[in-house]
Amino acid sequence: MRVKASKEAPAKTWRLSCAPPGGDHPEAAGACAALTKVKDPFAPVPKDQMCTKIYGGPEIATVEGTWQGKRIDTTFTRDDGCQLHRWSQIGPVFGNVPKVR
């Protein structure tokens, strides 16, 4: 996974594995616990979903890999209320977001 403070910022990259928690993620156990609490943690926002225009920040995260046998290739942002909720549900996965330079 790659996490950036903004589109232009350098990325911080982690590997995360669960069952058992591992990889080089700084808080692997917490990240795995957050993922198991959400029914479908990598599901996109439905296209017909109405979202508030609450801006949560410029952070962006790209997640690629496999979760419970399913291929994952998705991007998380904090651009509106729906995206912010999606980010917040599994926030520990993204770790400490690098600061904007």
CSV table of N, CA and C in Angstrom, one decimal:
chain,number,residue,atom,x,y,z
A,1,MET,N,0.8,-1.2,0.0
A,1,MET,CA,0.0,0.0,0.0
A,1,MET,C,0.9,1.2,0.0
A,2,ARG,N,0.4,2.3,-0.7
A,2,ARG,CA,1.1,3.5,-0.7
A,2,ARG,C,0.2,4.6,-0.1
A,3,VAL,N,0.8,5.4,0.8
A,3,VAL,CA,0.0,6.5,1.4
A,3,VAL,C,0.8,7.8,1.2
A,4,LYS,N,0.0,8.8,0.8
A,4,LYS,CA,0.7,10.1,0.5
A,4,LYS,C,-0.1,11.2,1.2
A,5,ALA,N,0.6,12.2,1.7
A,5,ALA,CA,-0.1,13.4,2.3
A,5,ALA,C,-0.9,14.2,1.3
A,6,SER,N,-0.5,14.1,0.1
A,6,SER,CA,-1.2,14.8,-1.0
A,6,SER,C,-0.8,14.2,-2.3
A,7,LYS,N,-1.4,14.5,-3.4
A,7,LYS,CA,-1.1,13.9,-4.7
A,7,LYS,C,0.4,14.2,-5.1
A,8,GLU,N,0.9,15.3,-4.7
A,8,GLU,CA,2.2,15.7,-5.1
A,8,GLU,C,3.3,15.2,-4.1
A,9,ALA,N,2.9,14.8,-2.9
A,9,ALA,CA,3.9,14.4,-1.8
A,9,ALA,C,4.5,13.0,-2.1
A,10,PRO,N,5.7,12.8,-1.5
A,10,PRO,CA,6.3,11.5,-1.7
A,10,PRO,C,5.4,10.4,-0.9
A,11,ALA,N,5.4,9.2,-1.4
A,11,ALA,CA,4.6,8.2,-0.8
A,11,ALA,C,5.4,7.4,0.2
A,12,LYS,N,4.7,7.0,1.2
A,12,LYS,CA,5.2,6.0,2.2
A,12,LYS,C,4.6,4.7,1.8
A,13,THR,N,5.4,3.7,1.7
A,13,THR,CA,4.9,2.4,1.3
A,13,THR,C,5.0,1.3,2.4
A,14,TRP,N,4.0,0.5,2.6
A,14,TRP,CA,4.0,-0.6,3.5
A,14,TRP,C,3.5,-1.8,2.9
A,15,ARG,N,3.9,-3.0,3.5
A,15,ARG,CA,3.4,-4.3,3.2
A,15,ARG,C,2.7,-4.7,4.4
A,16,LEU,N,1.5,-5.3,4.3
A,16,LEU,CA,0.7,-5.7,5.4
A,16,LEU,C,0.2,-7.1,5.1
A,17,SER,N,0.3,-8.0,6.0
A,17,SER,CA,-0.3,-9.3,5.9
A,17,SER,C,-1.0,-9.6,7.2
A,18,CYS,N,-2.1,-10.3,7.1
A,18,CYS,CA,-2.9,-10.7,8.3
A,18,CYS,C,-3.0,-12.2,8.4
A,19,ALA,N,-3.3,-12.7,9.6
A,19,ALA,CA,-3.5,-14.1,9.9
A,19,ALA,C,-2.2,-14.9,9.7
A,20,PRO,N,-1.1,-14.6,10.4
A,20,PRO,CA,-1.0,-13.7,11.5
A,20,PRO,C,-0.6,-12.3,10.9
A,21,PRO,N,-0.8,-11.2,11.8
A,21,PRO,CA,-0.4,-9.9,11.4
A,21,PRO,C,1.1,-9.8,11.1
A,22,GLY,N,1.5,-9.2,10.0
A,22,GLY,CA,2.9,-9.1,9.7
A,22,GLY,C,3.2,-8.1,8.6
A,23,GLY,N,4.3,-8.2,8.0
A,23,GLY,CA,4.8,-7.3,7.0
A,23,GLY,C,5.6,-6.2,7.6
A,24,ASP,N,5.8,-5.1,6.9
A,24,ASP,CA,6.6,-4.0,7.5
A,24,ASP,C,5.7,-2.8,7.9
A,25,HIS,N,4.4,-3.1,8.0
A,25,HIS,CA,3.5,-2.0,8.5
A,25,HIS,C,3.8,-1.8,10.0
A,26,PRO,N,3.9,-0.5,10.4
A,26,PRO,CA,4.3,-0.2,11.7
A,26,PRO,C,3.3,-0.6,12.8
A,27,GLU,N,2.1,-0.8,12.5
A,27,GLU,CA,1.1,-1.3,13.5
A,27,GLU,C,0.2,-2.4,12.8
A,28,ALA,N,0.9,-3.5,12.4
A,28,ALA,CA,0.2,-4.5,11.7
A,28,ALA,C,-1.0,-5.1,12.4
A,29,ALA,N,-0.9,-5.4,13.7
A,29,ALA,CA,-2.0,-6.0,14.4
A,29,ALA,C,-3.2,-5.1,14.4
A,30,GLY,N,-3.0,-3.8,14.7
A,30,GLY,CA,-4.1,-2.8,14.7
A,30,GLY,C,-4.7,-2.7,13.3
A,31,ALA,N,-3.9,-2.7,12.3
A,31,ALA,CA,-4.4,-2.5,10.9
A,31,ALA,C,-5.3,-3.8,10.6
A,32,CYS,N,-4.8,-4.9,10.9
A,32,CYS,CA,-5.6,-6.2,10.6
A,32,CYS,C,-6.9,-6.2,11.4
A,33,ALA,N,-6.8,-5.7,12.7
A,33,ALA,CA,-8.1,-5.7,13.5
A,33,ALA,C,-9.1,-4.7,12.9
A,34,ALA,N,-8.6,-3.6,12.4
A,34,ALA,CA,-9.5,-2.6,11.7
A,34,ALA,C,-10.2,-3.2,10.5
A,35,LEU,N,-9.4,-4.0,9.7
A,35,LEU,CA,-10.0,-4.6,8.5
A,35,LEU,C,-11.1,-5.6,8.8
A,36,THR,N,-10.9,-6.4,9.9
A,36,THR,CA,-11.8,-7.4,10.2
A,36,THR,C,-13.2,-6.9,10.8
A,37,LYS,N,-13.2,-5.6,11.2
A,37,LYS,CA,-14.4,-5.0,11.8
A,37,LYS,C,-15.3,-4.5,10.7
A,38,VAL,N,-14.9,-4.4,9.5
A,38,VAL,CA,-15.7,-3.8,8.4
A,38,VAL,C,-16.1,-5.0,7.4
A,39,LYS,N,-17.4,-5.0,7.1
A,39,LYS,CA,-17.9,-6.1,6.2
A,39,LYS,C,-17.1,-6.2,4.9
A,40,ASP,N,-17.0,-5.2,4.2
A,40,ASP,CA,-16.2,-5.2,2.9
A,40,ASP,C,-15.3,-3.9,2.9
A,41,PRO,N,-14.2,-4.0,3.6
A,41,PRO,CA,-13.4,-2.8,3.8
A,41,PRO,C,-12.8,-2.1,2.5
A,42,PHE,N,-12.8,-2.8,1.4
A,42,PHE,CA,-12.3,-2.2,0.2
A,42,PHE,C,-13.3,-1.9,-0.9
A,43,ALA,N,-14.6,-2.0,-0.5
A,43,ALA,CA,-15.7,-1.7,-1.4
A,43,ALA,C,-15.7,-0.2,-1.8
A,44,PRO,N,-15.9,0.1,-3.1
A,44,PRO,CA,-16.0,1.5,-3.5
A,44,PRO,C,-17.3,2.1,-3.0
A,45,VAL,N,-17.4,3.4,-3.0
A,45,VAL,CA,-18.6,4.1,-2.7
A,45,VAL,C,-19.5,3.9,-3.9
A,46,PRO,N,-20.8,3.5,-3.6
A,46,PRO,CA,-21.7,3.2,-4.7
A,46,PRO,C,-21.9,4.5,-5.6
A,47,LYS,N,-22.0,4.3,-6.9
A,47,LYS,CA,-22.0,5.4,-7.8
A,47,LYS,C,-23.2,6.3,-7.6
A,48,ASP,N,-24.4,5.8,-7.1
A,48,ASP,CA,-25.5,6.6,-6.9
A,48,ASP,C,-25.6,7.1,-5.4
A,49,GLN,N,-24.6,6.9,-4.7
A,49,GLN,CA,-24.6,7.4,-3.3
A,49,GLN,C,-24.5,8.9,-3.2
A,50,MET,N,-25.3,9.6,-2.4
A,50,MET,CA,-25.2,11.0,-2.2
A,50,MET,C,-24.2,11.2,-1.1
A,51,CYS,N,-23.3,12.2,-1.3
A,51,CYS,CA,-22.3,12.4,-0.4
A,51,CYS,C,-22.2,13.9,0.0
A,52,THR,N,-21.9,14.2,1.3
A,52,THR,CA,-21.7,15.6,1.7
A,52,THR,C,-20.4,16.1,1.1
A,53,LYS,N,-20.4,17.4,1.0
A,53,LYS,CA,-19.2,18.0,0.4
A,53,LYS,C,-18.2,18.5,1.6
A,54,ILE,N,-18.0,17.5,2.5
A,54,ILE,CA,-17.1,17.8,3.6
A,54,ILE,C,-15.7,17.3,3.2
A,55,TYR,N,-14.8,18.2,3.1
A,55,TYR,CA,-13.4,17.9,2.7
A,55,TYR,C,-12.6,17.5,3.9
A,56,GLY,N,-12.0,16.3,3.9
A,56,GLY,CA,-11.3,15.8,5.0
A,56,GLY,C,-9.8,16.0,4.9
A,57,GLY,N,-9.3,16.4,3.7
A,57,GLY,CA,-7.8,16.6,3.6
A,57,GLY,C,-7.3,16.1,2.2
A,58,PRO,N,-6.1,16.3,1.9
A,58,PRO,CA,-5.5,15.9,0.6
A,58,PRO,C,-4.9,14.5,0.6
A,59,GLU,N,-5.0,13.8,1.7
A,59,GLU,CA,-4.4,12.5,1.8
A,59,GLU,C,-5.0,11.5,0.7
A,60,ILE,N,-4.1,10.6,0.3
A,60,ILE,CA,-4.5,9.6,-0.7
A,60,ILE,C,-3.8,8.3,-0.4
A,61,ALA,N,-4.5,7.2,-0.5
A,61,ALA,CA,-3.9,5.9,-0.3
A,61,ALA,C,-4.3,5.0,-1.4
A,62,THR,N,-3.3,4.2,-1.9
A,62,THR,CA,-3.6,3.2,-2.9
A,62,THR,C,-3.3,1.8,-2.3
A,63,VAL,N,-4.3,0.9,-2.4
A,63,VAL,CA,-4.1,-0.4,-1.8
A,63,VAL,C,-4.2,-1.4,-2.9
A,64,GLU,N,-3.2,-2.3,-3.0
A,64,GLU,CA,-3.1,-3.3,-4.0
A,64,GLU,C,-2.8,-4.6,-3.3
A,65,GLY,N,-3.4,-5.7,-3.7
A,65,GLY,CA,-3.0,-7.0,-3.1
A,65,GLY,C,-4.2,-7.9,-3.1
A,66,THR,N,-4.3,-8.8,-2.0
A,66,THR,CA,-5.4,-9.7,-1.9
A,66,THR,C,-6.0,-9.7,-0.5
A,67,TRP,N,-7.3,-9.7,-0.4
A,67,TRP,CA,-8.0,-9.7,0.9
A,67,TRP,C,-9.0,-10.8,0.8
A,68,GLN,N,-8.9,-11.8,1.7
A,68,GLN,CA,-9.8,-12.9,1.8
A,68,GLN,C,-10.0,-13.6,0.4
A,69,GLY,N,-8.9,-13.7,-0.3
A,69,GLY,CA,-8.9,-14.4,-1.6
A,69,GLY,C,-9.4,-13.6,-2.8
A,70,LYS,N,-9.7,-12.3,-2.5
A,70,LYS,CA,-10.2,-11.4,-3.5
A,70,LYS,C,-9.1,-10.4,-3.9
A,71,ARG,N,-8.9,-10.2,-5.2
A,71,ARG,CA,-7.9,-9.2,-5.6
A,71,ARG,C,-8.4,-7.8,-5.3
A,72,ILE,N,-7.5,-7.0,-4.7
A,72,ILE,CA,-7.8,-5.6,-4.4
A,72,ILE,C,-6.9,-4.6,-5.1
A,73,ASP,N,-7.4,-3.6,-5.7
A,73,ASP,CA,-6.7,-2.5,-6.4
A,73,ASP,C,-7.6,-1.3,-6.3
A,74,THR,N,-7.5,-0.5,-5.2
A,74,THR,CA,-8.4,0.6,-5.0
A,74,THR,C,-7.6,1.8,-4.4
A,75,THR,N,-8.3,2.9,-4.5
A,75,THR,CA,-7.7,4.2,-4.0
A,75,THR,C,-8.7,4.8,-3.0
A,76,PHE,N,-8.1,5.3,-1.9
A,76,PHE,CA,-8.9,5.9,-0.8
A,76,PHE,C,-8.5,7.4,-0.8
A,77,THR,N,-9.4,8.3,-0.7
A,77,THR,CA,-9.2,9.7,-0.5
A,77,THR,C,-10.0,10.2,0.6
A,78,ARG,N,-9.9,11.5,0.9
A,78,ARG,CA,-10.7,12.2,1.9
A,78,ARG,C,-11.4,13.4,1.3
A,79,ASP,N,-11.8,13.3,0.0
A,79,ASP,CA,-12.3,14.4,-0.8
A,79,ASP,C,-13.8,14.8,-0.4
A,80,ASP,N,-14.6,13.9,0.1
A,80,ASP,CA,-16.0,14.2,0.5
A,80,ASP,C,-16.4,13.3,1.6
A,81,GLY,N,-17.6,13.5,2.1
A,81,GLY,CA,-18.1,12.8,3.2
A,81,GLY,C,-18.1,11.3,3.1
A,82,CYS,N,-18.4,10.8,1.9
A,82,CYS,CA,-18.4,9.3,1.6
A,82,CYS,C,-17.0,8.8,1.6
A,83,GLN,N,-16.1,9.5,1.0
A,83,GLN,CA,-14.7,9.0,0.9
A,83,GLN,C,-14.1,9.1,2.3
A,84,LEU,N,-14.4,10.2,3.1
A,84,LEU,CA,-13.9,10.4,4.4
A,84,LEU,C,-14.3,9.2,5.3
A,85,HIS,N,-15.6,8.8,5.2
A,85,HIS,CA,-16.1,7.7,6.0
A,85,HIS,C,-15.4,6.4,5.6
A,86,ARG,N,-15.2,6.2,4.4
A,86,ARG,CA,-14.5,5.0,3.9
A,86,ARG,C,-13.1,4.9,4.4
A,87,TRP,N,-12.4,6.1,4.4
A,87,TRP,CA,-11.1,6.2,5.0
A,87,TRP,C,-11.1,5.9,6.5
A,88,SER,N,-12.0,6.5,7.2
A,88,SER,CA,-12.1,6.4,8.6
A,88,SER,C,-12.4,5.0,9.1
A,89,GLN,N,-13.2,4.3,8.4
A,89,GLN,CA,-13.5,2.9,8.8
A,89,GLN,C,-12.3,2.0,9.0
A,90,ILE,N,-11.3,2.2,8.2
A,90,ILE,CA,-10.1,1.3,8.3
A,90,ILE,C,-8.8,2.2,8.5
A,91,GLY,N,-9.0,3.4,9.1
A,91,GLY,CA,-7.9,4.3,9.3
A,91,GLY,C,-6.5,3.7,9.7
A,92,PRO,N,-6.5,2.8,10.7
A,92,PRO,CA,-5.2,2.2,11.1
A,92,PRO,C,-4.4,1.5,10.0
A,93,VAL,N,-5.1,1.1,8.9
A,93,VAL,CA,-4.4,0.5,7.8
A,93,VAL,C,-3.4,1.5,7.2
A,94,PHE,N,-3.8,2.8,7.2
A,94,PHE,CA,-3.0,3.8,6.5
A,94,PHE,C,-1.9,4.4,7.4
A,95,GLY,N,-1.9,4.0,8.7
A,95,GLY,CA,-0.8,4.4,9.6
A,95,GLY,C,-0.8,5.9,9.7
A,96,ASN,N,0.4,6.4,10.2
A,96,ASN,CA,0.5,7.9,10.3
A,96,ASN,C,0.8,8.4,8.9
A,97,VAL,N,-0.1,9.2,8.4
A,97,VAL,CA,0.1,9.8,7.0
A,97,VAL,C,1.3,10.7,7.1
A,98,PRO,N,2.2,10.6,6.1
A,98,PRO,CA,3.3,11.5,6.0
A,98,PRO,C,2.8,13.0,5.9
A,99,LYS,N,3.5,13.9,6.5
A,99,LYS,CA,3.2,15.3,6.5
A,99,LYS,C,3.4,15.9,5.1
A,100,VAL,N,2.6,16.9,4.8
A,100,VAL,CA,2.8,17.6,3.5
A,100,VAL,C,4.1,18.4,3.6
A,101,ARG,N,4.9,18.3,2.6
A,101,ARG,CA,6.2,19.0,2.6
A,101,ARG,C,6.1,20.4,1.9
